[in-house]
């Protein structure tokens, strides 16, 4: 059965509506009726006006469609329930039908407030990065839209605070590369929504990247004591709190004095031992001409081969007793009535794996 739409009849043929329905116009009907060509010759101005009217209507319809797509893209989805905890069910029961998906958990948990908390910010950013790498097609259309809205808030926070610029730039680059591959597969049910909307979102990502590239870090106006005014031992103690070797390299470029301290072999040794196991270190030993281990070179070589150790101030927790997913300091009521050890801290990767069933 043909699709009964506005253009369901065969193109290039003349159809006439009769009492019995639509019929093709025959040669006799054409002879009995005034031809379109002759009508246009006689009434050429009127025909020309009708053509202009049809063209203007088609342009108006196209403009309305583009405006509608843009409004749908720019409309902000509310950050949903902002629930402190959710129940994670992996199968249907008599009491509860269906199961909890990654998109549902992403919508219902309070990620909009989590990005404002410095303890949870890096956790959410890492979670967004993992979703961008492989889990974005598994999200529902609402969850994908919510993902972009939360990402916009993250970028705006970085621009306002002028902190955590490099992780967000890496996140945007990862997301853009993933979208480049996914948009090419549109039509295979990879992404939900109009392709024009996703192209517009990719343009927003490029715009955010440009804003982060042009960010100007303002110098503090305080005239008090700075890092270079502290004793060298205390400076090294502060540097040992840094968990990313790239931060040490950037710190060493501030002034020659700090550059000398950041080359301390013991500093890079502790950094290697913090992120990597002894077995991994033994596989990537690098010895200098003087017979010393090149800990700094080993660190960057190990970073290319193995993932870094992840540590967060606050994470999502899963109660093994009642299967409730919650933030650490939300005072989940089940923890007060059960012994310690009934909750499990979830890394971002564990959170993703929780819904892969």
Short mmCIF file of C-alpha atoms in Angstrom, two decimals:
data_model
loop_
_atom_site.label_atom_id
_atom_site.label_comp_id
_atom_site.label_asym_id
_atom_site.label_seq_id
_atom_site.Cartn_x
_atom_site.Cartn_y
_atom_site.Cartn_z
CA UNK A 1 0.00 0.00 0.00
CA UNK A 2 1.50 3.38 -0.92
CA UNK A 3 2.24 6.00 1.67
CA UNK A 4 -0.76 8.32 1.67
CA UNK A 5 1.11 11.55 2.11
CA UNK A 6 1.07 14.86 0.31
CA UNK A 7 3.03 13.42 -2.62
CA UNK A 8 1.84 9.82 -2.69
CA UNK A 9 0.78 9.90 -6.37
CA UNK A 10 3.31 9.06 -9.07
CA UNK A 11 5.43 12.04 -10.09
CA UNK A 12 5.20 13.39 -13.62
CA UNK A 13 1.62 12.16 -14.19
CA UNK A 14 -1.68 14.03 -14.17
CA UNK A 15 -4.32 12.78 -11.73
CA UNK A 16 -7.94 13.83 -11.45
CA UNK A 17 -10.15 13.46 -8.39
CA UNK A 18 -13.51 11.87 -9.27
CA UNK A 19 -16.42 10.50 -7.30
CA UNK A 20 -14.83 7.07 -7.49
CA UNK A 21 -11.45 8.30 -6.33
CA UNK A 22 -8.21 9.47 -7.98
CA UNK A 23 -7.69 8.50 -11.62
CA UNK A 24 -5.05 9.20 -14.23
CA UNK A 25 -5.99 11.88 -16.74
CA UNK A 26 -6.51 10.38 -20.20
CA UNK A 27 -5.84 11.93 -23.61
CA UNK A 28 -9.53 12.74 -24.04
CA UNK A 29 -9.57 14.55 -20.73
CA UNK A 30 -6.56 16.54 -21.79
CA UNK A 31 -8.24 17.58 -25.02
CA UNK A 32 -11.42 18.56 -23.23
CA UNK A 33 -9.59 20.65 -20.67
CA UNK A 34 -7.40 23.65 -21.18
CA UNK A 35 -3.74 22.66 -21.10
CA UNK A 36 -1.44 24.03 -18.50
CA UNK A 37 0.89 25.38 -21.17
CA UNK A 38 -1.85 27.31 -22.93
CA UNK A 39 -3.15 28.60 -19.65
CA UNK A 40 0.28 29.89 -18.68
CA UNK A 41 0.68 31.53 -22.09
CA UNK A 42 -2.61 33.35 -21.75
CA UNK A 43 -2.19 34.18 -18.08
CA UNK A 44 1.59 34.40 -17.91
CA UNK A 45 1.74 37.06 -15.17
CA UNK A 46 -0.73 35.13 -13.03
CA UNK A 47 1.16 31.87 -13.55
CA UNK A 48 4.44 33.59 -12.72
CA UNK A 49 2.96 34.91 -9.49
CA UNK A 50 1.75 31.43 -8.56
CA UNK A 51 5.24 30.01 -9.13
CA UNK A 52 6.74 32.70 -6.93
CA UNK A 53 4.13 31.96 -4.30
CA UNK A 54 4.96 28.25 -4.34
CA UNK A 55 8.68 28.99 -4.13
CA UNK A 56 8.17 31.36 -1.22
CA UNK A 57 6.04 28.77 0.57
CA UNK A 58 8.72 26.12 0.10
CA UNK A 59 11.38 28.52 1.40
CA UNK A 60 9.20 29.35 4.40
CA UNK A 61 8.73 25.66 5.16
CA UNK A 62 12.49 25.04 4.95
CA UNK A 63 13.21 28.04 7.18
CA UNK A 64 10.62 26.88 9.71
CA UNK A 65 12.15 23.40 9.73
CA UNK A 66 15.65 24.77 10.32
CA UNK A 67 14.29 27.04 13.06
CA UNK A 68 12.49 24.11 14.66
CA UNK A 69 15.63 21.95 14.60
CA UNK A 70 17.62 24.79 16.13
CA UNK A 71 15.04 25.35 18.85
CA UNK A 72 14.98 21.63 19.64
CA UNK A 73 18.76 21.66 19.86
CA UNK A 74 19.00 24.77 22.01
CA UNK A 75 16.16 23.92 24.38
CA UNK A 76 17.59 22.96 27.72
CA UNK A 77 16.40 19.71 29.18
CA UNK A 78 15.89 20.05 32.93
CA UNK A 79 18.36 18.08 34.95
CA UNK A 80 15.58 15.70 35.77
CA UNK A 81 14.94 14.38 39.24
CA UNK A 82 18.28 15.30 40.81
CA UNK A 83 17.83 12.30 43.03
CA UNK A 84 20.36 11.56 45.74
CA UNK A 85 20.16 7.83 45.06
CA UNK A 86 18.51 5.44 42.62
CA UNK A 87 17.65 1.77 42.69
CA UNK A 88 19.68 -0.31 40.22
CA UNK A 89 17.63 -3.28 39.05
CA UNK A 90 19.05 -5.58 36.41
CA UNK A 91 15.97 -7.65 35.63
CA UNK A 92 12.20 -7.74 35.74
CA UNK A 93 10.39 -8.96 38.84
CA UNK A 94 6.76 -9.12 39.91
CA UNK A 95 7.16 -5.87 41.77
CA UNK A 96 9.28 -4.02 39.21
CA UNK A 97 9.29 -4.30 35.42
CA UNK A 98 12.19 -3.48 33.15
CA UNK A 99 15.70 -2.64 34.23
CA UNK A 100 17.87 0.39 34.92
CA UNK A 101 20.00 1.54 32.00
CA UNK A 102 23.05 3.76 31.83
CA UNK A 103 21.01 6.56 30.29
CA UNK A 104 18.37 6.36 33.03
CA UNK A 105 21.01 6.50 35.76
CA UNK A 106 22.74 9.38 34.01
CA UNK A 107 19.46 11.32 33.84
CA UNK A 108 18.25 10.68 37.36
CA UNK A 109 21.43 11.10 39.39
CA UNK A 110 22.36 14.62 40.45
CA UNK A 111 25.27 15.29 38.08
CA UNK A 112 24.32 18.94 37.62
CA UNK A 113 25.19 19.66 41.27
CA UNK A 114 28.14 17.26 41.24
CA UNK A 115 30.07 19.38 38.73
CA UNK A 116 29.86 22.31 41.15
CA UNK A 117 31.54 20.24 43.89
CA UNK A 118 35.34 20.25 43.59
CA UNK A 119 35.49 16.77 45.13
CA UNK A 120 33.28 15.28 42.42
CA UNK A 121 34.28 17.38 39.42
CA UNK A 122 37.12 15.15 38.16
CA UNK A 123 34.95 12.07 38.70
CA UNK A 124 32.17 13.46 36.49
CA UNK A 125 34.66 14.60 33.83
CA UNK A 126 36.19 11.13 33.66
CA UNK A 127 32.72 9.61 33.42
CA UNK A 128 31.83 11.94 30.55
CA UNK A 129 35.04 10.93 28.78
CA UNK A 130 34.29 7.21 29.08
CA UNK A 131 30.78 7.75 27.75
CA UNK A 132 32.16 9.77 24.83
CA UNK A 133 34.57 6.98 23.89
CA UNK A 134 32.16 4.08 23.60
CA UNK A 135 28.83 4.51 25.38
CA UNK A 136 27.24 7.51 23.66
CA UNK A 137 25.20 5.41 21.15
CA UNK A 138 23.77 3.34 24.02
CA UNK A 139 22.15 6.42 25.61
CA UNK A 140 18.58 7.35 24.84
CA UNK A 141 17.80 10.54 22.94
CA UNK A 142 16.92 12.37 26.15
CA UNK A 143 20.11 11.15 27.83
CA UNK A 144 22.24 12.23 24.84
CA UNK A 145 20.70 15.68 25.00
CA UNK A 146 21.24 15.82 28.74
CA UNK A 147 24.86 14.76 28.21
CA UNK A 148 25.49 17.78 25.97
CA UNK A 149 23.77 20.12 28.42
CA UNK A 150 25.91 18.91 31.33
CA UNK A 151 29.02 19.18 29.16
CA UNK A 152 28.13 22.78 28.39
CA UNK A 153 27.91 23.50 32.12
CA UNK A 154 31.29 21.87 32.67
CA UNK A 155 32.91 24.02 29.98
CA UNK A 156 31.31 27.17 31.37
CA UNK A 157 32.58 26.35 34.85
CA UNK A 158 36.13 25.91 33.54
CA UNK A 159 35.93 29.22 31.68
CA UNK A 160 34.71 30.99 34.81
CA UNK A 161 37.11 29.37 37.29
CA UNK A 162 40.11 29.08 34.92
CA UNK A 163 40.88 25.67 36.41
CA UNK A 164 41.13 22.14 34.95
CA UNK A 165 41.58 23.44 31.42
CA UNK A 166 43.65 20.54 30.08
CA UNK A 167 41.27 17.69 31.13
CA UNK A 168 38.30 19.45 29.53
CA UNK A 169 40.22 20.05 26.30
CA UNK A 170 41.06 16.35 26.19
CA UNK A 171 37.41 15.49 26.86
CA UNK A 172 36.19 17.72 24.03
CA UNK A 173 38.76 16.28 21.62
CA UNK A 174 37.73 12.72 22.52
CA UNK A 175 34.05 13.55 22.05
CA UNK A 176 34.65 15.30 18.73
CA UNK A 177 36.63 12.36 17.32
CA UNK A 178 33.89 9.94 18.41
CA UNK A 179 31.14 12.07 16.88
CA UNK A 180 33.03 12.30 13.59
CA UNK A 181 32.80 8.54 13.29
CA UNK A 182 29.24 8.26 14.59
CA UNK A 183 27.80 10.96 12.33
CA UNK A 184 29.10 9.09 9.29
CA UNK A 185 26.99 6.12 10.38
CA UNK A 186 23.77 8.14 10.66
CA UNK A 187 20.93 6.06 9.31
CA UNK A 188 22.20 2.97 11.12
CA UNK A 189 20.48 3.98 14.38
CA UNK A 190 23.80 5.03 15.91
CA UNK A 191 22.75 8.45 17.18
CA UNK A 192 19.26 9.62 18.03
CA UNK A 193 17.97 12.76 16.35
CA UNK A 194 18.39 14.81 13.22
CA UNK A 195 21.88 14.87 11.73
CA UNK A 196 21.67 18.68 11.52
CA UNK A 197 21.36 18.82 15.30
CA UNK A 198 24.51 16.73 15.77
CA UNK A 199 26.42 18.82 13.25
CA UNK A 200 25.38 21.90 15.21
CA UNK A 201 26.60 20.24 18.43
CA UNK A 202 29.94 19.47 16.80
CA UNK A 203 30.22 23.12 15.84
CA UNK A 204 29.60 24.01 19.49
CA UNK A 205 32.42 21.66 20.53
CA UNK A 206 34.82 23.39 18.15
CA UNK A 207 33.71 26.74 19.54
CA UNK A 208 34.31 25.56 23.12
CA UNK A 209 37.77 24.32 22.15
CA UNK A 210 38.60 27.71 20.69
CA UNK A 211 37.40 29.45 23.85
CA UNK A 212 39.60 27.19 25.98
CA UNK A 213 42.58 27.82 23.70
CA UNK A 214 42.11 31.57 24.08
CA UNK A 215 41.63 31.53 27.84
CA UNK A 216 43.84 33.97 29.71
CA UNK A 217 44.90 32.94 33.21
CA UNK A 218 44.76 36.02 35.40
CA UNK A 219 47.59 36.52 37.86
CA UNK A 220 46.51 36.75 41.50
CA UNK A 221 46.39 40.28 42.84
CA UNK A 222 47.59 39.33 46.32
CA UNK A 223 51.10 40.41 47.26
CA UNK A 224 51.61 37.77 49.95
CA UNK A 225 53.98 34.82 50.02
CA UNK A 226 54.25 32.75 46.85
CA UNK A 227 55.54 29.26 46.14
CA UNK A 228 59.02 30.51 45.26
CA UNK A 229 59.31 32.22 48.66
CA UNK A 230 59.08 28.89 50.51
CA UNK A 231 62.13 26.76 51.40
CA UNK A 232 63.23 24.21 48.82
CA UNK A 233 62.29 21.27 51.04
CA UNK A 234 58.76 22.57 51.46
CA UNK A 235 58.48 23.21 47.73
CA UNK A 236 59.43 19.59 47.02
CA UNK A 237 56.88 18.45 49.57
CA UNK A 238 54.18 20.37 47.71
CA UNK A 239 55.30 18.99 44.35
CA UNK A 240 54.96 15.46 45.67
CA UNK A 241 51.21 16.09 46.01
CA UNK A 242 50.90 16.44 42.22
CA UNK A 243 49.77 13.23 40.53
CA UNK A 244 50.30 14.24 36.89
CA UNK A 245 53.77 14.54 35.42
CA UNK A 246 52.57 17.15 32.94
CA UNK A 247 51.75 19.43 35.87
CA UNK A 248 55.33 19.07 37.09
CA UNK A 249 56.66 19.96 33.64
CA UNK A 250 54.41 23.04 33.50
CA UNK A 251 55.48 24.06 36.99
CA UNK A 252 59.12 23.78 36.03
CA UNK A 253 58.61 26.28 33.22
CA UNK A 254 57.61 29.06 35.63
CA UNK A 255 61.13 29.97 36.67
CA UNK A 256 64.63 28.40 36.64
CA UNK A 257 64.54 27.66 40.39
CA UNK A 258 61.37 25.58 40.12
CA UNK A 259 62.69 23.99 36.93
CA UNK A 260 65.67 22.64 38.85
CA UNK A 261 63.48 21.22 41.60
CA UNK A 262 61.13 19.49 39.16
CA UNK A 263 64.07 17.49 37.78
CA UNK A 264 64.56 15.78 41.14
CA UNK A 265 64.92 12.04 40.53
CA UNK A 266 63.24 11.07 43.78
CA UNK A 267 60.19 13.12 42.81
CA UNK A 268 59.73 11.23 39.55
CA UNK A 269 60.47 7.91 41.22
CA UNK A 270 57.61 8.38 43.67
CA UNK A 271 55.36 9.41 40.81
CA UNK A 272 56.17 6.20 38.92
CA UNK A 273 55.62 4.06 42.00
CA UNK A 274 52.29 5.78 42.64
CA UNK A 275 50.79 5.06 39.21
CA UNK A 276 52.45 1.80 38.15
CA UNK A 277 53.24 -1.58 39.64
CA UNK A 278 56.76 -2.90 40.20
CA UNK A 279 56.27 -5.41 37.40
CA UNK A 280 55.33 -2.69 34.94
CA UNK A 281 58.30 -0.59 36.00
CA UNK A 282 60.74 -3.48 35.55
CA UNK A 283 59.54 -3.96 31.97
CA UNK A 284 60.34 -0.34 31.08
CA UNK A 285 63.67 0.29 32.80
CA UNK A 286 65.79 3.06 31.31
CA UNK A 287 69.38 3.60 32.54
CA UNK A 288 71.47 6.70 31.92
CA UNK A 289 75.13 6.73 30.91
CA UNK A 290 76.05 7.21 34.54
CA UNK A 291 74.16 4.10 35.56
CA UNK A 292 71.17 5.93 37.10
CA UNK A 293 67.56 5.13 36.37
CA UNK A 294 65.88 7.76 34.21
CA UNK A 295 62.68 8.04 36.25
CA UNK A 296 61.29 11.01 34.33
CA UNK A 297 61.68 9.32 30.94
CA UNK A 298 60.35 6.08 32.41
CA UNK A 299 57.24 7.87 33.67
CA UNK A 300 56.23 9.17 30.25
CA UNK A 301 57.08 5.86 28.60
CA UNK A 302 54.96 3.99 31.15
CA UNK A 303 52.15 6.50 30.64
CA UNK A 304 51.97 5.55 26.98
CA UNK A 305 51.78 1.84 27.81
CA UNK A 306 49.63 1.62 30.94
CA UNK A 307 46.71 3.58 32.42
CA UNK A 308 47.27 5.87 35.36
CA UNK A 309 46.00 5.17 38.81
CA UNK A 310 42.74 6.99 39.42
CA UNK A 311 41.91 8.53 42.77
CA UNK A 312 38.93 10.75 43.55
CA UNK A 313 37.88 12.67 46.62
CA UNK A 314 34.26 11.54 46.26
CA UNK A 315 32.74 8.76 44.18
CA UNK A 316 29.46 7.01 43.62
CA UNK A 317 28.79 4.07 45.93
CA UNK A 318 26.69 0.96 45.48
CA UNK A 319 24.94 -0.62 48.44
CA UNK A 320 25.25 -4.39 48.05
CA UNK A 321 22.37 -4.91 50.47
CA UNK A 322 19.59 -2.98 48.69
CA UNK A 323 21.25 -2.19 45.31
CA UNK A 324 21.02 1.56 45.79
CA UNK A 325 23.43 3.80 43.86
CA UNK A 326 24.27 6.98 45.75
CA UNK A 327 26.88 9.66 46.37
CA UNK A 328 29.16 9.14 49.35
CA UNK A 329 27.87 11.95 51.60
CA UNK A 330 24.14 11.71 50.85
CA UNK A 331 23.46 9.71 54.06
CA UNK A 332 21.87 6.72 52.42
CA UNK A 333 19.51 5.33 55.13
CA UNK A 334 20.48 1.72 54.50
CA UNK A 335 24.05 2.31 55.66
CA UNK A 336 22.89 3.28 59.15
CA UNK A 337 21.11 -0.04 59.71
CA UNK A 338 23.71 -2.35 58.19
CA UNK A 339 27.28 -3.13 59.18
CA UNK A 340 30.20 -1.48 57.50
CA UNK A 341 31.37 -3.01 54.28
CA UNK A 342 27.93 -3.22 52.63
CA UNK A 343 28.83 -0.40 50.24
CA UNK A 344 31.28 -0.50 47.36
CA UNK A 345 33.05 2.52 45.92
CA UNK A 346 32.66 2.70 42.14
CA UNK A 347 35.26 4.15 39.83
CA UNK A 348 33.98 5.73 36.61
CA UNK A 349 34.82 2.52 34.75
CA UNK A 350 32.98 0.46 37.38
CA UNK A 351 29.96 2.72 36.98
CA UNK A 352 29.90 2.05 33.23
CA UNK A 353 30.42 -1.68 33.72
CA UNK A 354 27.54 -1.80 36.20
CA UNK A 355 25.06 -1.35 33.34
CA UNK A 356 26.73 -3.62 30.79
CA UNK A 357 24.59 -6.69 31.22
#
